[in-house]
Short mmCIF file of C-alpha atoms in Angstrom, two decimals:
data_model
loop_
_atom_site.label_atom_id
_atom_site.label_comp_id
_atom_site.label_asym_id
_atom_site.label_seq_id
_atom_site.Cartn_x
_atom_site.Cartn_y
_atom_site.Cartn_z
CA MET A 294 -10.56 -237.35 41.57
CA ILE A 295 -10.87 -240.13 39.08
CA ASP A 296 -7.65 -241.10 37.33
CA ASP A 297 -7.38 -240.50 33.58
CA PRO A 298 -4.62 -242.53 32.08
CA THR A 299 -4.42 -240.36 29.06
CA ARG A 300 -3.51 -237.24 31.14
CA ARG A 301 -0.03 -236.01 30.48
CA GLY A 302 2.48 -235.57 33.20
CA VAL A 303 3.95 -232.12 34.13
CA LEU A 304 7.66 -231.40 34.49
CA LEU A 305 8.19 -230.22 38.05
CA ALA A 306 10.63 -227.64 39.11
CA GLY A 307 11.04 -225.00 41.65
CA THR A 308 12.76 -224.22 44.86
CA GLY A 309 11.38 -224.26 48.47
CA GLY A 310 14.11 -224.96 50.78
CA ALA A 311 15.52 -228.38 51.69
CA PHE A 312 12.14 -230.06 51.66
CA GLY A 313 11.62 -228.86 48.11
CA LEU A 314 14.97 -230.04 46.82
CA TYR A 315 14.82 -233.38 48.55
CA SER A 316 11.13 -234.14 47.56
CA TRP A 317 11.68 -233.68 43.84
CA ALA A 318 14.82 -235.74 43.85
CA SER A 319 13.01 -238.50 45.76
CA ALA A 320 10.03 -238.34 43.41
CA ALA A 321 12.30 -238.77 40.45
CA ALA A 322 13.96 -241.80 42.06
CA ARG A 323 10.81 -243.89 42.05
CA PRO A 324 8.36 -244.64 39.24
CA VAL A 325 5.38 -242.33 39.51
CA PRO A 326 2.23 -242.31 37.29
CA ALA A 327 2.27 -239.17 35.34
CA SER A 328 -1.33 -238.37 36.60
CA ARG A 329 0.12 -238.04 40.30
CA ARG A 330 2.68 -235.44 39.36
CA LEU A 331 1.44 -231.90 40.03
CA PRO A 332 2.83 -228.52 39.26
CA ARG A 333 4.91 -226.79 41.97
CA LEU A 334 3.84 -223.56 43.65
CA GLN A 335 6.88 -221.34 43.24
CA GLY A 336 8.70 -220.20 46.52
CA VAL A 337 6.51 -222.45 48.82
CA LYS A 338 8.42 -224.70 51.35
CA PRO A 339 6.51 -227.94 51.76
CA LYS A 340 5.23 -228.30 55.24
CA ASN A 341 4.84 -231.37 57.29
CA ILE A 342 1.20 -232.26 57.54
CA LEU A 343 -0.77 -233.79 60.44
CA VAL A 344 -4.47 -234.32 59.91
CA VAL A 345 -6.53 -235.52 62.88
CA LEU A 346 -10.00 -236.74 62.03
CA THR A 347 -12.54 -237.65 64.65
CA ASP A 348 -15.78 -239.44 64.08
CA ASP A 349 -19.17 -237.84 64.76
CA HIS A 350 -17.57 -234.81 66.40
CA ARG A 351 -20.14 -231.92 66.20
CA TYR A 352 -18.95 -228.44 65.66
CA ASP A 353 -19.61 -226.97 69.24
CA ALA A 354 -18.40 -229.97 71.29
CA MET A 355 -15.19 -228.18 72.40
CA GLY A 356 -14.41 -226.39 75.59
CA PHE A 357 -13.98 -223.00 74.10
CA MET A 358 -17.28 -223.16 72.23
CA LYS A 359 -19.08 -223.40 75.66
CA ALA A 360 -22.07 -225.29 74.17
CA GLN A 361 -22.66 -226.94 77.66
CA ASP A 362 -21.08 -226.00 81.11
CA PHE A 363 -18.86 -228.97 81.01
CA GLY A 364 -16.64 -230.66 78.47
CA ASP A 365 -12.85 -230.02 78.69
CA THR A 366 -10.69 -229.91 75.63
CA PRO A 367 -7.58 -228.07 76.53
CA THR A 368 -5.57 -229.11 73.53
CA LEU A 369 -8.23 -228.25 71.06
CA ASP A 370 -8.61 -224.83 72.85
CA ARG A 371 -4.97 -224.37 72.42
CA LEU A 372 -5.14 -225.03 68.70
CA ALA A 373 -7.81 -222.49 68.30
CA ARG A 374 -5.91 -219.98 70.39
CA GLU A 375 -2.51 -220.50 68.56
CA GLY A 376 -4.03 -221.14 65.08
CA THR A 377 -7.22 -220.63 63.02
CA HIS A 378 -10.67 -221.57 63.95
CA PHE A 379 -12.82 -222.15 60.82
CA ARG A 380 -16.00 -221.33 62.64
CA ASN A 381 -18.39 -222.25 59.85
CA ALA A 382 -16.90 -225.67 58.62
CA PHE A 383 -19.22 -228.17 57.09
CA VAL A 384 -19.39 -231.56 55.31
CA THR A 385 -21.13 -232.08 52.04
CA THR A 386 -22.47 -235.43 53.15
CA ALA A 387 -23.02 -236.07 56.94
CA LEU A 388 -22.06 -239.77 56.76
CA CYS A 389 -18.76 -241.53 57.47
CA SER A 390 -17.67 -243.05 54.21
CA PRO A 391 -18.91 -240.39 51.81
CA SER A 392 -17.27 -237.53 53.95
CA ARG A 393 -14.00 -239.38 54.23
CA ALA A 394 -13.88 -239.83 50.54
CA SER A 395 -14.65 -236.22 49.96
CA ILE A 396 -11.79 -235.33 52.37
CA PHE A 397 -9.33 -237.40 50.49
CA THR A 398 -10.50 -236.54 46.92
CA GLY A 399 -11.81 -233.02 47.12
CA LEU A 400 -15.09 -234.22 45.40
CA TYR A 401 -18.66 -234.36 46.27
CA ALA A 402 -20.20 -237.77 46.88
CA HIS A 403 -22.03 -237.90 43.56
CA GLN A 404 -18.60 -237.43 41.92
CA HIS A 405 -16.49 -239.92 43.84
CA LYS A 406 -19.31 -242.38 44.06
CA VAL A 407 -18.78 -243.61 47.60
CA VAL A 408 -22.27 -242.36 48.59
CA ASP A 409 -22.95 -244.41 51.60
CA ASN A 410 -21.10 -246.68 53.91
CA ASN A 411 -21.57 -249.76 51.66
CA HIS A 412 -20.66 -248.46 48.17
CA PRO A 413 -17.15 -249.69 47.06
CA ILE A 414 -14.38 -247.29 46.13
CA PRO A 415 -14.62 -247.02 42.18
CA PRO A 416 -11.45 -248.08 40.18
CA GLY A 417 -9.18 -245.16 39.50
CA LEU A 418 -10.19 -242.91 42.26
CA ILE A 419 -7.05 -240.80 43.34
CA PHE A 420 -6.59 -239.82 47.02
CA TYR A 421 -4.60 -236.74 47.57
CA PRO A 422 -1.78 -238.43 49.56
CA GLU A 423 -0.85 -240.16 46.31
CA TYR A 424 0.05 -236.77 45.01
CA LEU A 425 2.23 -236.17 48.09
CA GLN A 426 3.95 -239.64 47.69
CA ALA A 427 4.78 -238.45 44.06
CA ALA A 428 6.26 -235.31 45.51
CA GLY A 429 8.62 -237.28 47.83
CA TYR A 430 6.62 -237.18 50.96
CA ASP A 431 6.57 -240.01 53.55
CA THR A 432 2.99 -240.73 54.17
CA ALA A 433 1.02 -242.58 56.96
CA PHE A 434 -2.53 -243.57 57.63
CA ILE A 435 -3.40 -244.54 61.24
CA GLY A 436 -6.85 -245.23 62.35
CA LYS A 437 -10.43 -245.79 60.93
CA TRP A 438 -10.64 -246.10 57.24
CA HIS A 439 -14.25 -247.08 56.82
CA MET A 440 -14.80 -246.16 53.25
CA GLY A 441 -16.59 -248.34 50.82
CA ASP A 442 -16.65 -251.29 53.08
CA GLU A 443 -13.11 -252.17 51.84
CA GLY A 444 -11.82 -254.06 54.94
CA ALA A 445 -8.69 -253.14 56.80
CA GLY A 446 -5.95 -253.63 54.37
CA PRO A 447 -3.49 -250.90 53.06
CA GLN A 448 -4.90 -248.31 50.63
CA PRO A 449 -3.14 -246.30 47.82
CA GLY A 450 -1.21 -243.24 48.92
CA PHE A 451 0.26 -244.51 52.18
CA ASP A 452 3.76 -245.70 52.98
CA HIS A 453 2.77 -246.95 56.48
CA TRP A 454 -0.61 -248.23 57.46
CA VAL A 455 -2.43 -249.11 60.74
CA SER A 456 -6.17 -249.63 60.49
CA PHE A 457 -8.99 -252.03 61.57
CA LYS A 458 -12.14 -253.57 60.14
CA GLY A 459 -15.08 -251.33 59.87
CA GLN A 460 -15.86 -249.40 62.94
CA GLY A 461 -13.29 -251.13 65.07
CA SER A 462 -13.62 -251.53 68.71
CA TYR A 463 -12.78 -249.21 71.64
CA LEU A 464 -11.45 -252.24 73.63
CA PRO A 465 -9.39 -255.04 72.35
CA SER A 466 -11.23 -257.45 70.03
CA ALA A 467 -10.50 -260.73 68.07
CA ASP A 468 -10.19 -258.68 64.75
CA GLY A 469 -7.26 -256.75 66.08
CA LEU A 470 -5.37 -254.23 63.79
CA ASN A 471 -3.85 -254.44 60.32
CA VAL A 472 -0.35 -252.94 60.31
CA ASP A 473 1.14 -252.69 56.88
CA GLY A 474 -0.79 -255.69 55.86
CA ARG A 475 -0.14 -257.89 58.92
CA GLN A 476 -2.89 -258.69 61.40
CA VAL A 477 -1.61 -257.83 64.96
CA PRO A 478 -3.43 -257.85 68.35
CA GLN A 479 -5.03 -254.79 69.64
CA LYS A 480 -3.45 -254.12 72.95
CA GLY A 481 -5.55 -251.50 74.76
CA TYR A 482 -7.93 -248.57 74.51
CA ILE A 483 -7.99 -247.78 70.75
CA THR A 484 -7.64 -244.00 71.11
CA ASP A 485 -4.41 -244.54 73.17
CA GLU A 486 -3.03 -247.13 70.96
CA LEU A 487 -3.58 -245.22 67.66
CA THR A 488 -1.82 -242.23 69.32
CA ASP A 489 1.12 -244.58 70.27
CA TYR A 490 1.45 -245.70 66.63
CA ALA A 491 1.36 -242.11 65.51
CA ILE A 492 4.05 -240.98 67.92
CA ASP A 493 6.21 -244.04 67.00
CA TRP A 494 6.04 -243.25 63.29
CA ILE A 495 6.66 -239.33 63.75
CA GLY A 496 9.53 -240.04 65.92
CA LYS A 497 11.38 -242.03 63.25
CA ARG A 498 11.10 -239.32 60.45
CA PRO A 499 14.26 -238.07 58.94
CA ALA A 500 14.58 -234.21 59.44
CA ASP A 501 15.26 -233.45 55.84
CA LYS A 502 12.16 -235.03 54.29
CA PRO A 503 8.60 -233.97 54.59
CA TRP A 504 5.86 -236.17 55.92
CA MET A 505 2.05 -236.44 55.99
CA MET A 506 0.01 -238.38 58.56
CA HIS A 507 -3.65 -238.85 58.53
CA LEU A 508 -4.67 -239.95 62.08
CA ALA A 509 -8.33 -241.03 62.02
CA HIS A 510 -9.65 -241.81 65.48
CA LYS A 511 -12.63 -244.13 66.17
CA ALA A 512 -13.77 -241.71 68.72
CA VAL A 513 -16.10 -240.33 69.28
CA HIS A 514 -18.48 -242.77 67.32
CA SER A 515 -21.21 -244.50 69.25
CA GLU A 516 -21.46 -246.48 71.38
CA PHE A 517 -19.39 -244.24 73.41
CA ILE A 518 -16.85 -245.94 75.64
CA PRO A 519 -14.50 -243.55 77.51
CA ALA A 520 -11.07 -244.63 78.64
CA ALA A 521 -11.26 -246.10 82.14
CA ARG A 522 -9.50 -243.09 83.55
CA HIS A 523 -12.22 -240.69 82.23
CA ALA A 524 -15.34 -242.88 82.92
CA GLY A 525 -17.90 -240.97 84.99
CA ARG A 526 -15.98 -237.63 84.79
CA TYR A 527 -19.20 -235.77 84.02
CA ASP A 528 -21.81 -237.76 86.03
CA LYS A 529 -22.80 -234.89 88.12
CA GLU A 530 -22.93 -232.29 85.39
CA THR A 531 -26.21 -230.97 84.11
CA PHE A 532 -27.05 -231.29 80.27
CA ARG A 533 -29.10 -228.73 78.67
CA TYR A 534 -31.42 -230.26 76.27
CA PRO A 535 -32.01 -228.42 72.98
CA ALA A 536 -35.29 -226.31 72.71
CA SER A 537 -35.89 -227.84 69.25
CA MET A 538 -36.20 -231.23 70.74
CA LYS A 539 -39.91 -230.75 71.62
CA ALA A 540 -42.56 -232.48 69.59
CA GLY A 541 -45.14 -230.83 67.29
CA VAL A 542 -43.06 -227.75 66.10
CA PRO A 543 -45.23 -226.05 63.42
CA GLY A 544 -43.80 -226.31 59.93
CA ARG A 545 -41.77 -229.47 60.86
CA PRO A 546 -41.99 -232.14 57.99
CA ALA A 547 -43.95 -235.18 58.82
CA TRP A 548 -41.04 -237.40 58.02
CA VAL A 549 -38.91 -235.58 60.67
CA GLU A 550 -41.74 -235.87 63.25
CA ASN A 551 -42.23 -239.58 62.50
CA GLN A 552 -38.49 -240.12 62.98
CA ARG A 553 -38.76 -239.36 66.69
CA ASN A 554 -40.08 -242.89 67.05
CA SER A 555 -37.27 -244.55 65.34
CA TRP A 556 -33.68 -245.84 65.52
CA HIS A 557 -32.49 -242.22 65.02
CA GLY A 558 -35.22 -240.46 67.15
CA VAL A 559 -35.38 -239.35 70.83
CA GLY A 560 -38.48 -241.41 71.44
CA TYR A 561 -37.03 -244.85 70.43
CA PRO A 562 -33.08 -244.18 70.22
CA TYR A 563 -31.25 -247.19 68.77
CA HIS A 564 -34.56 -249.03 69.63
CA GLY A 565 -33.82 -248.48 73.26
CA THR A 566 -34.39 -246.11 76.15
CA LEU A 567 -31.11 -244.13 76.50
CA ASP A 568 -31.25 -240.67 77.97
CA ILE A 569 -29.82 -238.04 75.56
CA GLY A 570 -28.20 -236.16 78.42
CA ASP A 571 -26.21 -239.13 79.80
CA TYR A 572 -25.33 -240.09 76.25
CA TYR A 573 -23.82 -236.67 75.73
CA LYS A 574 -21.78 -236.99 78.88
CA ARG A 575 -20.36 -240.36 77.66
CA TYR A 576 -19.51 -238.62 74.42
CA MET A 577 -17.60 -235.87 75.91
CA GLU A 578 -15.76 -238.32 78.31
CA THR A 579 -14.78 -240.31 75.21
CA LEU A 580 -13.37 -237.20 73.51
CA LEU A 581 -11.04 -236.63 76.49
CA ALA A 582 -8.54 -239.28 75.28
CA VAL A 583 -8.43 -237.82 71.83
CA ASP A 584 -7.52 -234.40 73.43
CA GLU A 585 -4.83 -236.02 75.58
CA GLY A 586 -3.36 -237.86 72.71
CA LEU A 587 -3.13 -234.73 70.49
CA ALA A 588 -1.36 -233.07 73.31
CA ARG A 589 1.28 -235.83 73.28
CA ILE A 590 1.82 -235.47 69.65
CA LEU A 591 2.17 -231.74 69.77
CA ALA A 592 4.78 -232.22 72.65
CA LEU A 593 6.81 -234.61 70.31
CA LEU A 594 6.76 -232.11 67.46
CA GLU A 595 7.88 -229.32 69.76
CA GLU A 596 10.65 -231.57 71.02
CA ARG A 597 11.70 -232.28 67.39
CA GLY A 598 11.73 -228.55 66.56
CA GLU A 599 8.99 -229.16 63.99
CA LEU A 600 5.82 -227.87 65.62
CA ASP A 601 5.57 -224.40 64.13
CA ASP A 602 6.47 -225.59 60.69
CA THR A 603 3.80 -228.43 60.74
CA VAL A 604 0.28 -227.93 59.51
CA VAL A 605 -1.90 -229.37 62.23
CA LEU A 606 -5.47 -229.78 61.04
CA TYR A 607 -8.18 -231.04 63.33
CA LEU A 608 -11.69 -231.79 62.08
CA GLY A 609 -14.72 -234.18 62.21
CA ASP A 610 -16.09 -236.25 59.59
CA ASN A 611 -19.60 -235.14 60.19
CA GLY A 612 -21.67 -233.67 63.04
CA PHE A 613 -24.07 -235.31 65.49
CA MET A 614 -27.50 -234.46 66.90
CA PHE A 615 -28.40 -234.81 70.49
CA GLY A 616 -32.16 -234.11 70.47
CA GLU A 617 -32.19 -231.31 67.96
CA HIS A 618 -35.50 -231.68 65.96
CA GLY A 619 -36.28 -234.70 67.97
CA LEU A 620 -33.37 -236.60 66.39
CA ILE A 621 -30.02 -238.22 67.16
CA ASP A 622 -27.18 -239.18 64.82
CA LYS A 623 -26.54 -237.32 61.54
CA ARG A 624 -27.49 -237.75 57.80
CA THR A 625 -29.83 -234.73 57.76
CA ALA A 626 -29.11 -231.24 56.47
CA TYR A 627 -29.60 -229.55 59.83
CA GLU A 628 -26.61 -227.59 61.22
CA GLU A 629 -25.88 -229.97 64.04
CA SER A 630 -25.67 -232.77 61.56
CA MET A 631 -23.54 -231.21 58.71
CA ARG A 632 -21.43 -228.63 60.73
CA ILE A 633 -18.09 -229.83 62.11
CA PRO A 634 -15.15 -228.60 64.19
CA MET A 635 -12.16 -227.49 62.08
CA ILE A 636 -9.06 -225.93 63.60
CA ALA A 637 -5.62 -225.52 61.87
CA ARG A 638 -2.29 -224.36 63.33
CA CYS A 639 1.03 -223.51 61.52
CA PRO A 640 2.68 -220.28 62.65
CA SER A 641 4.87 -220.26 59.63
CA LEU A 642 2.00 -220.21 57.23
CA PHE A 643 -0.72 -218.13 59.01
CA PRO A 644 -1.16 -216.08 62.14
CA ALA A 645 -2.47 -217.18 65.58
CA GLY A 646 -5.85 -216.52 67.03
CA SER A 647 -7.89 -215.80 63.82
CA VAL A 648 -11.40 -216.91 63.13
CA VAL A 649 -12.50 -217.62 59.48
CA GLU A 650 -16.21 -216.83 59.04
CA GLN A 651 -16.39 -218.08 55.43
CA VAL A 652 -17.95 -221.44 54.88
CA VAL A 653 -15.24 -224.16 54.37
CA ALA A 654 -16.05 -227.90 53.79
CA ASN A 655 -14.56 -231.39 53.64
CA ILE A 656 -14.08 -230.92 49.84
CA ASP A 657 -11.52 -228.12 50.71
CA ILE A 658 -9.22 -230.35 52.62
CA ALA A 659 -7.42 -231.99 49.66
CA PRO A 660 -6.68 -228.79 47.82
CA THR A 661 -5.72 -227.06 50.98
CA MET A 662 -3.21 -229.77 52.07
CA LEU A 663 -1.73 -229.85 48.54
CA ALA A 664 -1.07 -226.17 48.78
CA ALA A 665 0.55 -226.62 52.20
CA ALA A 666 2.82 -229.23 50.36
CA GLY A 667 3.70 -226.51 47.57
CA LEU A 668 1.61 -228.24 44.99
CA LYS A 669 -1.15 -226.88 42.73
CA ALA A 670 -4.25 -229.00 43.09
CA PRO A 671 -5.39 -230.82 39.79
CA ALA A 672 -8.28 -229.45 37.84
CA GLY A 673 -11.65 -231.07 38.68
CA MET A 674 -11.68 -230.82 42.50
CA ALA A 675 -14.86 -229.45 43.73
CA GLY A 676 -13.12 -227.84 46.75
CA ALA A 677 -10.67 -224.97 46.97
CA ASN A 678 -7.53 -224.06 48.91
CA ALA A 679 -8.55 -222.46 52.13
CA LEU A 680 -5.06 -221.34 53.26
CA PRO A 681 -5.59 -217.77 52.00
CA LEU A 682 -8.69 -217.34 54.33
CA ALA A 683 -6.38 -218.39 57.31
CA GLN A 684 -3.81 -215.88 56.11
CA ARG A 685 -6.60 -213.15 56.07
CA GLN A 686 -6.12 -212.47 52.38
CA PRO A 687 -9.18 -210.92 50.46
CA VAL A 688 -9.82 -213.92 48.05
CA PRO A 689 -12.91 -214.82 46.16
CA TRP A 690 -14.87 -217.54 47.91
CA ARG A 691 -18.06 -219.63 47.67
CA HIS A 692 -21.44 -217.98 48.28
CA GLU A 693 -23.23 -221.25 48.66
CA LEU A 694 -22.52 -224.95 49.65
CA LEU A 695 -24.18 -227.98 48.15
CA TYR A 696 -25.20 -230.64 50.52
CA GLU A 697 -26.39 -234.32 49.59
CA TYR A 698 -27.43 -237.47 51.28
CA TYR A 699 -28.87 -240.57 49.62
CA TRP A 700 -31.53 -242.74 51.16
CA GLU A 701 -30.11 -245.96 52.79
CA ARG A 702 -32.39 -249.03 53.01
CA ASN A 703 -30.92 -250.02 56.39
CA PHE A 704 -31.63 -246.59 57.75
CA PRO A 705 -34.96 -245.76 55.92
CA GLN A 706 -36.05 -242.92 58.17
CA THR A 707 -34.17 -240.23 56.42
CA PRO A 708 -34.99 -239.50 52.66
CA THR A 709 -32.64 -238.42 49.97
CA VAL A 710 -31.76 -234.83 50.77
CA HIS A 711 -30.25 -232.06 48.53
CA SER A 712 -29.74 -228.79 50.38
CA LEU A 713 -28.28 -225.51 49.35
CA ARG A 714 -26.75 -223.51 52.23
CA GLU A 715 -26.04 -219.79 51.66
CA ASP A 716 -24.83 -217.36 54.29
CA ARG A 717 -28.25 -216.37 55.39
CA TYR A 718 -30.70 -218.96 53.84
CA LYS A 719 -30.76 -222.73 53.62
CA TYR A 720 -33.03 -224.69 51.46
CA MET A 721 -33.75 -228.44 51.83
CA HIS A 722 -35.19 -230.53 48.92
CA PHE A 723 -36.33 -234.02 49.57
CA HIS A 724 -36.63 -236.77 47.02
CA GLY A 725 -39.08 -239.76 47.11
CA ILE A 726 -41.45 -238.62 49.93
CA TRP A 727 -44.88 -236.84 50.04
CA ASP A 728 -43.97 -234.04 52.34
CA ILE A 729 -43.12 -230.45 52.51
CA ASP A 730 -39.46 -229.03 51.88
CA GLU A 731 -37.69 -226.77 54.31
CA LEU A 732 -36.44 -223.17 54.15
CA TYR A 733 -34.70 -221.43 56.92
CA ASP A 734 -33.39 -217.74 57.47
CA LEU A 735 -30.24 -218.66 59.46
CA ALA A 736 -29.80 -215.07 60.61
CA ALA A 737 -33.04 -214.88 62.29
CA ASP A 738 -33.52 -218.54 63.05
CA PRO A 739 -30.09 -220.22 63.66
CA HIS A 740 -31.72 -223.30 65.28
CA GLU A 741 -34.00 -224.00 62.19
CA THR A 742 -37.27 -224.09 63.93
CA ASP A 743 -39.30 -221.76 61.65
CA ASN A 744 -39.82 -223.33 58.35
CA LEU A 745 -40.59 -220.46 55.97
CA LEU A 746 -42.23 -222.93 53.46
CA ALA A 747 -44.99 -223.73 56.01
CA ARG A 748 -46.78 -220.53 55.14
CA PRO A 749 -47.14 -218.37 51.90
CA GLY A 750 -44.70 -215.67 50.97
CA HIS A 751 -41.40 -217.37 50.29
CA GLU A 752 -42.07 -219.24 47.21
CA ASP A 753 -39.89 -217.04 45.03
CA LEU A 754 -36.87 -217.43 47.30
CA ALA A 755 -37.38 -221.25 47.50
CA GLU A 756 -37.67 -221.29 43.57
CA ARG A 757 -34.40 -219.25 43.20
CA MET A 758 -32.48 -221.69 45.59
CA SER A 759 -33.83 -224.74 44.04
CA GLY A 760 -32.67 -223.46 40.65
CA LYS A 761 -29.17 -222.86 41.89
CA LEU A 762 -28.99 -226.22 43.67
CA PHE A 763 -29.97 -227.97 40.47
CA ALA A 764 -27.52 -225.92 38.49
CA ILE A 765 -24.70 -227.02 40.77
CA LEU A 766 -25.70 -230.65 40.48
CA ALA A 767 -25.95 -230.37 36.65
CA GLU A 768 -22.49 -228.62 36.47
CA THR A 769 -21.01 -231.39 38.55
CA ASP A 770 -22.57 -234.43 37.00
CA GLY A 771 -24.83 -234.97 39.91
CA MET A 772 -28.32 -235.33 38.26
CA GLN A 773 -28.45 -239.05 38.93
CA ILE A 774 -29.48 -240.76 42.27
CA PRO A 775 -27.31 -243.84 42.91
CA LEU A 776 -28.95 -247.02 43.58
CA SER A 777 -27.50 -249.21 46.43
CA ALA A 778 -28.14 -252.88 46.75
CA ASP A 779 -29.44 -254.12 50.08
CA ALA A 780 -26.72 -254.22 52.73
CA GLY A 781 -26.54 -254.02 56.40
CA GLN A 782 -29.03 -254.37 59.27
CA ARG A 783 -32.52 -252.83 58.61
CA ASN A 784 -33.28 -250.63 61.53
CA ALA A 785 -36.91 -249.86 60.73
CA LEU A 786 -38.83 -250.55 63.91
CA ARG A 787 -41.18 -248.33 65.94
CA ASN A 788 -42.09 -248.36 69.69
CA PRO A 789 -45.74 -249.24 70.05
CA ALA A 790 -45.85 -247.02 73.17
CA GLY A 791 -44.05 -244.13 71.46
CA PRO A 792 -45.16 -241.11 69.48
CA GLY A 793 -47.83 -241.84 66.76
CA GLN A 794 -47.79 -240.92 63.20
CA ALA A 795 -47.43 -237.25 62.34
CA PRO A 796 -50.21 -235.49 60.31
CA PHE A 797 -49.72 -234.03 56.89
CA PRO A 798 -48.74 -230.31 56.74
CA PRO A 799 -51.84 -228.27 56.90
CA GLY A 800 -51.04 -226.65 53.53
CA PHE A 801 -51.66 -230.08 51.93
CA PHE A 802 -55.48 -229.93 52.87
CA VAL A 803 -57.40 -228.30 50.05
CA LYS A 804 -61.26 -229.00 49.35
CA PRO A 805 -62.03 -230.68 46.11
CA ILE A 806 -62.66 -228.45 43.02
CA ILE A 807 -66.33 -228.58 42.20
CA PRO A 808 -66.96 -228.52 38.47
CA GLN A 809 -69.03 -225.58 37.20
#
């Protein structure tokens, strides 16, 4: 949330075991802005917190989900088996920087203002680890920051910092790493090296003080480069191409069909000729090092006697399409783009083996982690504490989720999108194009191939959902579309031998009215 210097602090009190006593004494020993001090949840022992974030990891790319006949993730499978799988987890913007800002603030992109990968972080934006610091936590950030094009230097909220410039590099590069403000060489494969840094820091934590680590892997962002030991693991496997990859699906907007022949389309992917199936195999090979690294960290926590009292949360920053709707990458409001993996484990907080069906999102991470630390989230966060869902408590929960994406000049194929996703229906509203909107019955059409707005009969439903969408935007100060200055490479080419222009939807063709 945005810092308000006029906001008064709150006197903190409460018990909660050794961590609770230590944390409040520690917080009092250092100068802390009043706006960072939060009320204590009575009787809650602060947990250690490990958040592992991967890049572009789609919701079903885990072994236990069986999306394909290959793709091993034994550690993620273990987390789901021993913890809670949030089966319907989403992001509110399927793009790196906006999603990461939402994770750290509990706010929609139109609230925190980091609406794309180039917008700067606005002054006064508070990240939830700052509240943990104020409560006496040791905090660390290790990995990919990539928020607001801010470079590689340390950011507020973290006592320990290891990061790199922009997307970073799977293999050692001249840019190297930034470790607590110092430039140091990158020694090896980035996933393994980040895991080494994480293990080193956790291994030095005192037993009587809570800690929080955010481990943000570069993996599995393109271009996918597996660790040498994993390269070629899935060469002989067979990839099942999605049925929605075919061209000319009735009811598909023209802008989606036209995107086939573009940087983010299957007809001209990254302005090249890559095969989607081979691309997915490299993706899953690249994920293997993440899974192995997480296993090493869990083993260390078990050795320290902390595993069952540590919240281990694994999630992706957005999804990724491998041919669905003729597209690759993310940004759109289709399920494969906005849906993410999310698994949590902490036996002392919630039981093993449960599946949460309610829709949770990246905006829920901040209030949920604050609750795990025994803190009440500040007013103004758009998200909510999801721990009661994992604890199988009958609590009120959202009935719809807002999604937003703002057009980028350097990737002009995808328009500004606002979408409302309910449990059954999803409505997509596009800004700045002459085309049809989209409406799907997710119960009958989970792969979103039958656009109900392509034929008469669903206008009232679309109008109702549109009204609700704009009501949420109005309530959260989201009725302005942010303007971005030109930045980044403009990927706007088409393959002359690729698919041609898509026609307008049939419903647009009406004979002229003849005056009487």
